[in-house]
Amino acid sequence: MKSLEELKAIKEKMKSTIDLRHEDPSATKVIVNMGTCGIASGAREVLNAFAEAVAENGITKSVMVSQSGCSGHCENEPVAEVTAPGKEKVIYGNLTPEKAKEIVEKHLIGGTVVEEYKI
Amino acid sequence: MLNDISLCILDIAVNSFKSGAKNIGISLIKSDDRFLFEIKDDGCGISAYTLDKIHKSIDKPEKGTSFNGLKGLYKACGGNCKISSDDIIGTKVTARFLPDFPLGDISGTIMCLLNLCGQGDVMLDFSIECEDKSFTLNSISLYEISCGKEKYYSIKRYVQEGVTEVFKK
């Protein structure tokens, strides 16, 4: 395994070849709760499904998929929050990879909140 | 609870992102008598005071502490883990599991961490050694081998094939 110093050296060397992504204030954010409760309930599969659907639909420039810690909705994990600029945050719970893909299609692309998955 | 090694790794590594780390190194080594993983980062680290609090909370569970992940890890590996940290240099977590402890979906964990890396703002270096085989990946190097619309799927295939191959008997 490389040391942290070696990793930093690789990163420095590669800097010119990569396009660093900076937080875009106009991007819609999908935040998946990745506390231990979320991870134990399937947050990994849900985050991967969101990322895959975002990539598949070619909306990686306008949607950012990220993670946060436990938000206190442990009984409804896996949980994800969708925040679009100028709009109220929507919290979805009891998610599955299939529901995540549906949210991408209906909410992120279609602009319609999926009411049945809201908590 | 975290029922396999892949979830334990993810749970600890997610904390590296939360700590503001820019470089995260993860290694997983399998031999006949153990699974061993090590996660190190250059994040904000844990102060000696907090580290002491973590160890006390592991020994004597109490409500209101936020170290459930580490507690879960301790429980999962039967206490065979070690956390070392410094305010300046980051954190290192090592854990040893019995070889029959479930490995889980290592590819899924790697993909999840790569998704969190973004495009170069956090660098992840992941290595797996299993007997005489090994698989390594670096999140930044991956962006070189991939291209265009197929980027996500080419990375996913690369990870799945690499992990499958290294654990193939």
PDB file of C-alpha atoms in Angstrom:
ATOM      1  CA  MET A   1       0.000   0.000   0.000  1.00  0.00           C
ATOM      2  CA  LYS A   2       1.276   3.446  -0.919  1.00  0.00           C
ATOM      3  CA  SER A   3       2.105   5.927   1.815  1.00  0.00           C
ATOM      4  CA  LEU A   4       0.088   9.127   2.085  1.00  0.00           C
ATOM      5  CA  GLU A   5       3.152  11.016   0.837  1.00  0.00           C
ATOM      6  CA  GLU A   6       3.250   8.853  -2.294  1.00  0.00           C
ATOM      7  CA  LEU A   7      -0.474   9.426  -2.838  1.00  0.00           C
ATOM      8  CA  LYS A   8      -0.002  13.179  -2.608  1.00  0.00           C
ATOM      9  CA  ALA A   9       2.857  12.975  -5.133  1.00  0.00           C
ATOM     10  CA  ILE A  10       0.662  11.001  -7.598  1.00  0.00           C
ATOM     11  CA  LYS A  11      -2.139  13.519  -7.196  1.00  0.00           C
ATOM     12  CA  GLU A  12       0.220  16.421  -7.830  1.00  0.00           C
ATOM     13  CA  LYS A  13       1.584  14.688 -10.943  1.00  0.00           C
ATOM     14  CA  MET A  14      -1.919  14.017 -12.280  1.00  0.00           C
ATOM     15  CA  LYS A  15      -3.277  17.469 -11.500  1.00  0.00           C
ATOM     16  CA  SER A  16      -2.923  18.796 -15.011  1.00  0.00           C
ATOM     17  CA  THR A  17      -4.728  15.847 -16.595  1.00  0.00           C
ATOM     18  CA  ILE A  18      -7.909  15.966 -14.552  1.00  0.00           C
ATOM     19  CA  ASP A  19     -10.765  18.364 -14.486  1.00  0.00           C
ATOM     20  CA  LEU A  20     -11.343  19.163 -10.842  1.00  0.00           C
ATOM     21  CA  ARG A  21     -15.023  19.357  -9.979  1.00  0.00           C
ATOM     22  CA  HIS A  22     -15.877  22.318  -7.827  1.00  0.00           C
ATOM     23  CA  GLU A  23     -19.197  22.668  -6.104  1.00  0.00           C
ATOM     24  CA  ASP A  24     -21.632  24.211  -8.548  1.00  0.00           C
ATOM     25  CA  PRO A  25     -24.258  26.337  -6.744  1.00  0.00           C
ATOM     26  CA  SER A  26     -26.699  25.785  -9.601  1.00  0.00           C
ATOM     27  CA  ALA A  27     -26.479  21.992  -9.366  1.00  0.00           C
ATOM     28  CA  THR A  28     -29.191  19.868  -7.767  1.00  0.00           C
ATOM     29  CA  LYS A  29     -27.787  17.944  -4.829  1.00  0.00           C
ATOM     30  CA  VAL A  30     -28.692  14.393  -3.919  1.00  0.00           C
ATOM     31  CA  ILE A  31     -27.370  13.672  -0.459  1.00  0.00           C
ATOM     32  CA  VAL A  32     -27.532  10.075   0.727  1.00  0.00           C
ATOM     33  CA  ASN A  33     -27.283   9.563   4.481  1.00  0.00           C
ATOM     34  CA  MET A  34     -24.269   7.360   5.089  1.00  0.00           C
ATOM     35  CA  GLY A  35     -24.261   7.012   8.844  1.00  0.00           C
ATOM     36  CA  THR A  36     -23.798   3.500  10.201  1.00  0.00           C
ATOM     37  CA  CYS A  37     -27.596   3.117  10.349  1.00  0.00           C
ATOM     38  CA  GLY A  38     -27.880   4.081   6.678  1.00  0.00           C
ATOM     39  CA  ILE A  39     -25.031   1.839   5.545  1.00  0.00           C
ATOM     40  CA  ALA A  40     -26.441  -1.125   7.460  1.00  0.00           C
ATOM     41  CA  SER A  41     -29.820  -0.527   5.787  1.00  0.00           C
ATOM     42  CA  GLY A  42     -28.585  -0.359   2.187  1.00  0.00           C
ATOM     43  CA  ALA A  43     -27.373   3.215   1.621  1.00  0.00           C
ATOM     44  CA  ARG A  44     -24.416   1.941  -0.443  1.00  0.00           C
ATOM     45  CA  GLU A  45     -26.664   0.346  -3.047  1.00  0.00           C
ATOM     46  CA  VAL A  46     -28.910   3.415  -3.079  1.00  0.00           C
ATOM     47  CA  LEU A  47     -26.016   5.852  -3.553  1.00  0.00           C
ATOM     48  CA  ASN A  48     -24.586   3.689  -6.329  1.00  0.00           C
ATOM     49  CA  ALA A  49     -28.006   3.534  -7.999  1.00  0.00           C
ATOM     50  CA  PHE A  50     -28.345   7.324  -7.886  1.00  0.00           C
ATOM     51  CA  ALA A  51     -24.839   7.784  -9.316  1.00  0.00           C
ATOM     52  CA  GLU A  52     -25.433   5.199 -12.029  1.00  0.00           C
ATOM     53  CA  ALA A  53     -28.786   6.678 -13.067  1.00  0.00           C
ATOM     54  CA  VAL A  54     -27.317  10.185 -13.122  1.00  0.00           C
ATOM     55  CA  ALA A  55     -24.471   8.954 -15.355  1.00  0.00           C
ATOM     56  CA  GLU A  56     -26.823   6.917 -17.537  1.00  0.00           C
ATOM     57  CA  ASN A  57     -29.066   9.920 -18.146  1.00  0.00           C
ATOM     58  CA  GLY A  58     -26.139  12.247 -18.859  1.00  0.00           C
ATOM     59  CA  ILE A  59     -26.957  14.724 -16.089  1.00  0.00           C
ATOM     60  CA  THR A  60     -23.656  14.593 -14.183  1.00  0.00           C
ATOM     61  CA  LYS A  61     -23.039  18.306 -14.798  1.00  0.00           C
ATOM     62  CA  SER A  62     -26.330  19.390 -13.225  1.00  0.00           C
ATOM     63  CA  VAL A  63     -26.691  16.824 -10.433  1.00  0.00           C
ATOM     64  CA  MET A  64     -24.219  16.132  -7.675  1.00  0.00           C
ATOM     65  CA  VAL A  65     -24.501  12.905  -5.675  1.00  0.00           C
ATOM     66  CA  SER A  66     -22.903  13.072  -2.271  1.00  0.00           C
ATOM     67  CA  GLN A  67     -23.198  11.788   1.286  1.00  0.00           C
ATOM     68  CA  SER A  68     -23.841  13.016   4.791  1.00  0.00           C
ATOM     69  CA  GLY A  69     -23.919  11.490   8.242  1.00  0.00           C
ATOM     70  CA  CYS A  70     -26.974  10.275  10.101  1.00  0.00           C
ATOM     71  CA  SER A  71     -29.799  12.810   9.922  1.00  0.00           C
ATOM     72  CA  GLY A  72     -31.917  11.246  12.640  1.00  0.00           C
ATOM     73  CA  HIS A  73     -34.290   9.418  10.301  1.00  0.00           C
ATOM     74  CA  CYS A  74     -32.829   6.061  11.298  1.00  0.00           C
ATOM     75  CA  GLU A  75     -36.184   4.258  11.189  1.00  0.00           C
ATOM     76  CA  ASN A  76     -36.602   5.290   7.536  1.00  0.00           C
ATOM     77  CA  GLU A  77     -33.130   4.444   6.265  1.00  0.00           C
ATOM     78  CA  PRO A  78     -31.912   4.445   3.559  1.00  0.00           C
ATOM     79  CA  VAL A  79     -32.689   8.151   3.307  1.00  0.00           C
ATOM     80  CA  ALA A  80     -31.738  10.708   0.656  1.00  0.00           C
ATOM     81  CA  GLU A  81     -32.336  14.441   0.417  1.00  0.00           C
ATOM     82  CA  VAL A  82     -32.831  16.198  -2.894  1.00  0.00           C
ATOM     83  CA  THR A  83     -32.125  19.918  -2.940  1.00  0.00           C
ATOM     84  CA  ALA A  84     -32.698  21.883  -6.128  1.00  0.00           C
ATOM     85  CA  PRO A  85     -31.745  25.576  -6.254  1.00  0.00           C
ATOM     86  CA  GLY A  86     -34.646  27.786  -5.149  1.00  0.00           C
ATOM     87  CA  LYS A  87     -36.803  24.841  -4.143  1.00  0.00           C
ATOM     88  CA  GLU A  88     -37.655  23.234  -0.850  1.00  0.00           C
ATOM     89  CA  LYS A  89     -35.608  20.231   0.205  1.00  0.00           C
ATOM     90  CA  VAL A  90     -37.346  16.893  -0.366  1.00  0.00           C
ATOM     91  CA  ILE A  91     -36.520  13.979   1.930  1.00  0.00           C
ATOM     92  CA  TYR A  92     -37.083  10.473   0.621  1.00  0.00           C
ATOM     93  CA  GLY A  93     -36.985   7.399   2.864  1.00  0.00           C
ATOM     94  CA  ASN A  94     -37.075   3.605   2.847  1.00  0.00           C
ATOM     95  CA  LEU A  95     -35.264   3.734  -0.463  1.00  0.00           C
ATOM     96  CA  THR A  96     -34.131   0.917  -2.698  1.00  0.00           C
ATOM     97  CA  PRO A  97     -31.956   1.092  -5.841  1.00  0.00           C
ATOM     98  CA  GLU A  98     -35.140   0.841  -7.940  1.00  0.00           C
ATOM     99  CA  LYS A  99     -36.757   3.766  -6.097  1.00  0.00           C
ATOM    100  CA  ALA A 100     -33.565   5.796  -6.500  1.00  0.00           C
ATOM    101  CA  LYS A 101     -33.663   5.300 -10.273  1.00  0.00           C
ATOM    102  CA  GLU A 102     -37.322   6.292 -10.315  1.00  0.00           C
ATOM    103  CA  ILE A 103     -36.540   9.483  -8.371  1.00  0.00           C
ATOM    104  CA  VAL A 104     -33.837  10.358 -10.894  1.00  0.00           C
ATOM    105  CA  GLU A 105     -36.251   9.933 -13.782  1.00  0.00           C
ATOM    106  CA  LYS A 106     -39.328  11.561 -12.254  1.00  0.00           C
ATOM    107  CA  HIS A 107     -37.894  14.207  -9.931  1.00  0.00           C
ATOM    108  CA  LEU A 108     -34.427  15.118 -11.209  1.00  0.00           C
ATOM    109  CA  ILE A 109     -35.269  14.882 -14.897  1.00  0.00           C
ATOM    110  CA  GLY A 110     -39.061  15.261 -14.938  1.00  0.00           C
ATOM    111  CA  GLY A 111     -39.283  17.854 -12.168  1.00  0.00           C
ATOM    112  CA  THR A 112     -42.055  16.033 -10.289  1.00  0.00           C
ATOM    113  CA  VAL A 113     -41.565  15.086  -6.659  1.00  0.00           C
ATOM    114  CA  VAL A 114     -42.280  11.393  -6.035  1.00  0.00           C
ATOM    115  CA  GLU A 115     -44.787  11.917  -3.226  1.00  0.00           C
ATOM    116  CA  GLU A 116     -45.147   8.262  -2.253  1.00  0.00           C
ATOM    117  CA  TYR A 117     -41.487   7.971  -1.225  1.00  0.00           C
ATOM    118  CA  LYS A 118     -41.392  11.201   0.772  1.00  0.00           C
ATOM    119  CA  ILE A 119     -41.079  11.033   4.537  1.00  0.00           C
TER     120      ILE A 119
ATOM    121  CA  MET B   1     -25.434  -4.009  12.039  1.00  0.00           C
ATOM    122  CA  LEU B   2     -22.456  -4.203   9.734  1.00  0.00           C
ATOM    123  CA  ASN B   3     -22.481  -7.832   8.756  1.00  0.00           C
ATOM    124  CA  ASP B   4     -19.540  -8.020   6.411  1.00  0.00           C
ATOM    125  CA  ILE B   5     -16.085  -6.585   5.770  1.00  0.00           C
ATOM    126  CA  SER B   6     -17.155  -4.479   2.791  1.00  0.00           C
ATOM    127  CA  LEU B   7     -19.660  -2.568   4.953  1.00  0.00           C
ATOM    128  CA  CYS B   8     -17.118  -2.123   7.771  1.00  0.00           C
ATOM    129  CA  ILE B   9     -14.632  -0.650   5.279  1.00  0.00           C
ATOM    130  CA  LEU B  10     -17.273   1.673   3.839  1.00  0.00           C
ATOM    131  CA  ASP B  11     -18.409   2.848   7.256  1.00  0.00           C
ATOM    132  CA  ILE B  12     -14.871   3.780   8.310  1.00  0.00           C
ATOM    133  CA  ALA B  13     -13.909   5.254   4.915  1.00  0.00           C
ATOM    134  CA  VAL B  14     -16.995   7.498   4.837  1.00  0.00           C
ATOM    135  CA  ASN B  15     -15.619   9.088   7.994  1.00  0.00           C
ATOM    136  CA  SER B  16     -12.428   9.888   6.089  1.00  0.00           C
ATOM    137  CA  PHE B  17     -14.505  11.957   3.645  1.00  0.00           C
ATOM    138  CA  LYS B  18     -16.266  13.665   6.537  1.00  0.00           C
ATOM    139  CA  SER B  19     -12.876  14.486   8.081  1.00  0.00           C
ATOM    140  CA  GLY B  20     -11.961  16.530   5.018  1.00  0.00           C
ATOM    141  CA  ALA B  21      -9.315  14.082   3.793  1.00  0.00           C
ATOM    142  CA  LYS B  22      -7.899  14.695   0.331  1.00  0.00           C
ATOM    143  CA  ASN B  23      -6.034  11.394   0.179  1.00  0.00           C
ATOM    144  CA  ILE B  24      -7.434   8.077   1.384  1.00  0.00           C
ATOM    145  CA  GLY B  25      -5.542   4.795   1.216  1.00  0.00           C
ATOM    146  CA  ILE B  26      -7.259   1.468   1.791  1.00  0.00           C
ATOM    147  CA  SER B  27      -5.654  -1.951   1.734  1.00  0.00           C
ATOM    148  CA  LEU B  28      -7.295  -5.334   2.190  1.00  0.00           C
ATOM    149  CA  ILE B  29      -5.153  -8.416   2.600  1.00  0.00           C
ATOM    150  CA  LYS B  30      -6.473 -11.962   2.716  1.00  0.00           C
ATOM    151  CA  SER B  31      -4.379 -14.879   3.850  1.00  0.00           C
ATOM    152  CA  ASP B  32      -5.242 -18.353   5.129  1.00  0.00           C
ATOM    153  CA  ASP B  33      -5.739 -17.263   8.691  1.00  0.00           C
ATOM    154  CA  ARG B  34      -7.110 -13.729   8.441  1.00  0.00           C
ATOM    155  CA  PHE B  35      -8.534 -10.764   6.615  1.00  0.00           C
ATOM    156  CA  LEU B  36      -6.700  -7.571   7.434  1.00  0.00           C
ATOM    157  CA  PHE B  37      -7.656  -4.099   6.340  1.00  0.00           C
ATOM    158  CA  GLU B  38      -6.071  -0.742   6.854  1.00  0.00           C
ATOM    159  CA  ILE B  39      -7.621   2.639   6.110  1.00  0.00           C
ATOM    160  CA  LYS B  40      -5.567   5.787   6.417  1.00  0.00           C
ATOM    161  CA  ASP B  41      -6.320   9.362   5.534  1.00  0.00           C
ATOM    162  CA  ASP B  42      -4.929  12.857   5.783  1.00  0.00           C
ATOM    163  CA  GLY B  43      -8.100  14.340   7.239  1.00  0.00           C
ATOM    164  CA  CYS B  44      -8.475  16.446  10.359  1.00  0.00           C
ATOM    165  CA  GLY B  45      -7.536  13.552  12.626  1.00  0.00           C
ATOM    166  CA  ILE B  46      -8.878  12.777  16.067  1.00  0.00           C
ATOM    167  CA  SER B  47      -7.543  14.510  19.150  1.00  0.00           C
ATOM    168  CA  ALA B  48      -6.096  12.429  21.978  1.00  0.00           C
ATOM    169  CA  TYR B  49      -9.043  13.513  24.135  1.00  0.00           C
ATOM    170  CA  THR B  50     -11.622  12.293  21.599  1.00  0.00           C
ATOM    171  CA  LEU B  51      -9.685   9.109  20.907  1.00  0.00           C
ATOM    172  CA  ASP B  52      -9.745   8.379  24.626  1.00  0.00           C
ATOM    173  CA  LYS B  53     -13.489   9.073  24.631  1.00  0.00           C
ATOM    174  CA  ILE B  54     -13.955   6.653  21.717  1.00  0.00           C
ATOM    175  CA  HIS B  55     -12.079   3.876  23.479  1.00  0.00           C
ATOM    176  CA  LYS B  56     -14.058   4.447  26.672  1.00  0.00           C
ATOM    177  CA  SER B  57     -17.345   4.435  24.776  1.00  0.00           C
ATOM    178  CA  ILE B  58     -16.376   1.150  23.120  1.00  0.00           C
ATOM    179  CA  ASP B  59     -15.585  -0.440  26.445  1.00  0.00           C
ATOM    180  CA  LYS B  60     -18.660   0.966  28.117  1.00  0.00           C
ATOM    181  CA  PRO B  61     -21.455   1.732  25.658  1.00  0.00           C
ATOM    182  CA  GLU B  62     -23.330   4.904  26.474  1.00  0.00           C
ATOM    183  CA  LYS B  63     -26.120   6.779  24.803  1.00  0.00           C
ATOM    184  CA  GLY B  64     -25.400   9.940  22.881  1.00  0.00           C
ATOM    185  CA  THR B  65     -21.986   9.063  21.511  1.00  0.00           C
ATOM    186  CA  SER B  66     -21.496   9.242  17.776  1.00  0.00           C
ATOM    187  CA  PHE B  67     -18.994   6.466  17.367  1.00  0.00           C
ATOM    188  CA  ASN B  68     -21.387   3.726  16.372  1.00  0.00           C
ATOM    189  CA  GLY B  69     -19.308   2.847  13.315  1.00  0.00           C
ATOM    190  CA  LEU B  70     -16.195   2.209  15.340  1.00  0.00           C
ATOM    191  CA  LYS B  71     -18.186   0.348  17.956  1.00  0.00           C
ATOM    192  CA  GLY B  72     -19.685  -1.766  15.187  1.00  0.00           C
ATOM    193  CA  LEU B  73     -16.235  -2.467  13.810  1.00  0.00           C
ATOM    194  CA  TYR B  74     -14.921  -3.499  17.225  1.00  0.00           C
ATOM    195  CA  LYS B  75     -17.834  -5.857  17.637  1.00  0.00           C
ATOM    196  CA  ALA B  76     -17.551  -7.261  14.111  1.00  0.00           C
ATOM    197  CA  CYS B  77     -13.855  -8.088  14.365  1.00  0.00           C
ATOM    198  CA  GLY B  78     -13.935  -9.188  17.990  1.00  0.00           C
ATOM    199  CA  GLY B  79     -11.886  -6.241  19.179  1.00  0.00           C
ATOM    200  CA  ASN B  80      -8.997  -6.885  16.819  1.00  0.00           C
ATOM    201  CA  CYS B  81      -8.733  -3.344  15.594  1.00  0.00           C
ATOM    202  CA  LYS B  82      -6.608  -0.321  16.281  1.00  0.00           C
ATOM    203  CA  ILE B  83      -7.178   3.381  15.729  1.00  0.00           C
ATOM    204  CA  SER B  84      -4.290   5.781  15.685  1.00  0.00           C
ATOM    205  CA  SER B  85      -4.653   9.417  14.946  1.00  0.00           C
ATOM    206  CA  ASP B  86      -3.124  12.801  15.187  1.00  0.00           C
ATOM    207  CA  ASP B  87      -4.612  16.273  14.846  1.00  0.00           C
ATOM    208  CA  ILE B  88      -2.128  16.998  12.068  1.00  0.00           C
ATOM    209  CA  ILE B  89      -1.463  13.820  10.106  1.00  0.00           C
ATOM    210  CA  GLY B  90      -4.892  12.184   9.927  1.00  0.00           C
ATOM    211  CA  THR B  91      -6.215   8.832  11.044  1.00  0.00           C
ATOM    212  CA  LYS B  92      -5.321   5.194  10.545  1.00  0.00           C
ATOM    213  CA  VAL B  93      -7.672   2.316  11.337  1.00  0.00           C
ATOM    214  CA  THR B  94      -6.576  -1.308  11.089  1.00  0.00           C
ATOM    215  CA  ALA B  95      -8.767  -4.333  11.701  1.00  0.00           C
ATOM    216  CA  ARG B  96      -8.223  -8.066  11.604  1.00  0.00           C
ATOM    217  CA  PHE B  97     -11.019 -10.544  10.923  1.00  0.00           C
ATOM    218  CA  LEU B  98     -11.201 -14.306  10.967  1.00  0.00           C
ATOM    219  CA  PRO B  99     -10.975 -15.716   7.405  1.00  0.00           C
ATOM    220  CA  ASP B 100     -14.536 -17.043   7.528  1.00  0.00           C
ATOM    221  CA  PHE B 101     -16.025 -13.593   8.233  1.00  0.00           C
ATOM    222  CA  PRO B 102     -18.178 -12.601   5.218  1.00  0.00           C
ATOM    223  CA  LEU B 103     -16.369 -10.416   2.708  1.00  0.00           C
ATOM    224  CA  GLY B 104     -19.522  -8.838   1.256  1.00  0.00           C
ATOM    225  CA  ASP B 105     -19.717  -6.687  -1.838  1.00  0.00           C
ATOM    226  CA  ILE B 106     -16.233  -5.191  -2.123  1.00  0.00           C
ATOM    227  CA  SER B 107     -16.940  -3.942  -5.684  1.00  0.00           C
ATOM    228  CA  GLY B 108     -20.013  -2.095  -4.432  1.00  0.00           C
ATOM    229  CA  THR B 109     -18.005  -0.462  -1.661  1.00  0.00           C
ATOM    230  CA  ILE B 110     -15.260   0.594  -4.089  1.00  0.00           C
ATOM    231  CA  MET B 111     -17.818   2.052  -6.524  1.00  0.00           C
ATOM    232  CA  CYS B 112     -19.535   3.903  -3.694  1.00  0.00           C
ATOM    233  CA  LEU B 113     -16.228   5.430  -2.560  1.00  0.00           C
ATOM    234  CA  LEU B 114     -15.305   6.330  -6.149  1.00  0.00           C
ATOM    235  CA  ASN B 115     -18.679   8.052  -6.518  1.00  0.00           C
ATOM    236  CA  LEU B 116     -17.856  10.096  -3.429  1.00  0.00           C
ATOM    237  CA  CYS B 117     -14.402  11.015  -4.725  1.00  0.00           C
ATOM    238  CA  GLY B 118     -15.847  13.250  -7.418  1.00  0.00           C
ATOM    239  CA  GLN B 119     -13.444  14.075 -10.189  1.00  0.00           C
ATOM    240  CA  GLY B 120     -10.164  14.410  -8.462  1.00  0.00           C
ATOM    241  CA  ASP B 121     -11.021  16.432  -5.385  1.00  0.00           C
ATOM    242  CA  VAL B 122     -10.397  13.401  -3.155  1.00  0.00           C
ATOM    243  CA  MET B 123      -7.954  10.710  -4.193  1.00  0.00           C
ATOM    244  CA  LEU B 124      -8.647   7.106  -3.246  1.00  0.00           C
ATOM    245  CA  ASP B 125      -6.015   4.418  -3.481  1.00  0.00           C
ATOM    246  CA  PHE B 126      -7.407   0.911  -2.978  1.00  0.00           C
ATOM    247  CA  SER B 127      -5.352  -2.259  -2.952  1.00  0.00           C
ATOM    248  CA  ILE B 128      -6.346  -5.891  -2.439  1.00  0.00           C
ATOM    249  CA  GLU B 129      -3.953  -8.775  -1.932  1.00  0.00           C
ATOM    250  CA  CYS B 130      -5.136 -12.354  -1.880  1.00  0.00           C
ATOM    251  CA  GLU B 131      -2.441 -15.001  -1.681  1.00  0.00           C
ATOM    252  CA  ASP B 132      -0.293 -14.413  -4.778  1.00  0.00           C
ATOM    253  CA  LYS B 133      -2.753 -12.101  -6.575  1.00  0.00           C
ATOM    254  CA  SER B 134      -3.354  -8.418  -6.223  1.00  0.00           C
ATOM    255  CA  PHE B 135      -5.617  -5.680  -7.517  1.00  0.00           C
ATOM    256  CA  THR B 136      -4.956  -2.001  -7.115  1.00  0.00           C
ATOM    257  CA  LEU B 137      -6.740   1.085  -8.284  1.00  0.00           C
ATOM    258  CA  ASN B 138      -6.294   4.781  -7.929  1.00  0.00           C
ATOM    259  CA  SER B 139      -9.287   7.057  -8.389  1.00  0.00           C
ATOM    260  CA  ILE B 140      -7.341   9.627 -10.375  1.00  0.00           C
ATOM    261  CA  SER B 141      -5.659   7.115 -12.681  1.00  0.00           C
ATOM    262  CA  LEU B 142      -9.095   5.642 -13.412  1.00  0.00           C
ATOM    263  CA  TYR B 143     -10.169   8.831 -15.113  1.00  0.00           C
ATOM    264  CA  GLU B 144      -7.367   8.279 -17.620  1.00  0.00           C
ATOM    265  CA  ILE B 145      -8.506   4.820 -18.719  1.00  0.00           C
ATOM    266  CA  SER B 146     -12.140   5.795 -19.095  1.00  0.00           C
ATOM    267  CA  CYS B 147     -13.833   7.970 -21.651  1.00  0.00           C
ATOM    268  CA  GLY B 148     -17.039   9.830 -22.519  1.00  0.00           C
ATOM    269  CA  LYS B 149     -20.522   8.506 -21.921  1.00  0.00           C
ATOM    270  CA  GLU B 150     -19.337   5.021 -21.110  1.00  0.00           C
ATOM    271  CA  LYS B 151     -17.116   6.301 -18.315  1.00  0.00           C
ATOM    272  CA  TYR B 152     -19.220   5.078 -15.428  1.00  0.00           C
ATOM    273  CA  TYR B 153     -19.762   1.611 -16.872  1.00  0.00           C
ATOM    274  CA  SER B 154     -16.158   1.138 -17.912  1.00  0.00           C
ATOM    275  CA  ILE B 155     -15.031   1.916 -14.367  1.00  0.00           C
ATOM    276  CA  LYS B 156     -17.684  -0.386 -12.902  1.00  0.00           C
ATOM    277  CA  ARG B 157     -16.615  -3.233 -15.192  1.00  0.00           C
ATOM    278  CA  TYR B 158     -12.948  -2.649 -14.362  1.00  0.00           C
ATOM    279  CA  VAL B 159     -13.661  -2.796 -10.625  1.00  0.00           C
ATOM    280  CA  GLN B 160     -15.941  -5.840 -10.784  1.00  0.00           C
ATOM    281  CA  GLU B 161     -13.567  -7.827 -12.988  1.00  0.00           C
ATOM    282  CA  GLY B 162     -10.541  -6.856 -10.909  1.00  0.00           C
ATOM    283  CA  VAL B 163     -12.146  -7.831  -7.598  1.00  0.00           C
ATOM    284  CA  THR B 164     -13.587 -11.077  -8.993  1.00  0.00           C
ATOM    285  CA  GLU B 165     -10.225 -12.075 -10.430  1.00  0.00           C
ATOM    286  CA  VAL B 166      -8.239 -11.401  -7.261  1.00  0.00           C
ATOM    287  CA  PHE B 167     -10.515 -13.572  -5.099  1.00  0.00           C
ATOM    288  CA  LYS B 168     -10.931 -16.333  -7.708  1.00  0.00           C
ATOM    289  CA  LYS B 169      -9.627 -19.666  -6.417  1.00  0.00           C
TER     290      LYS B 169
END
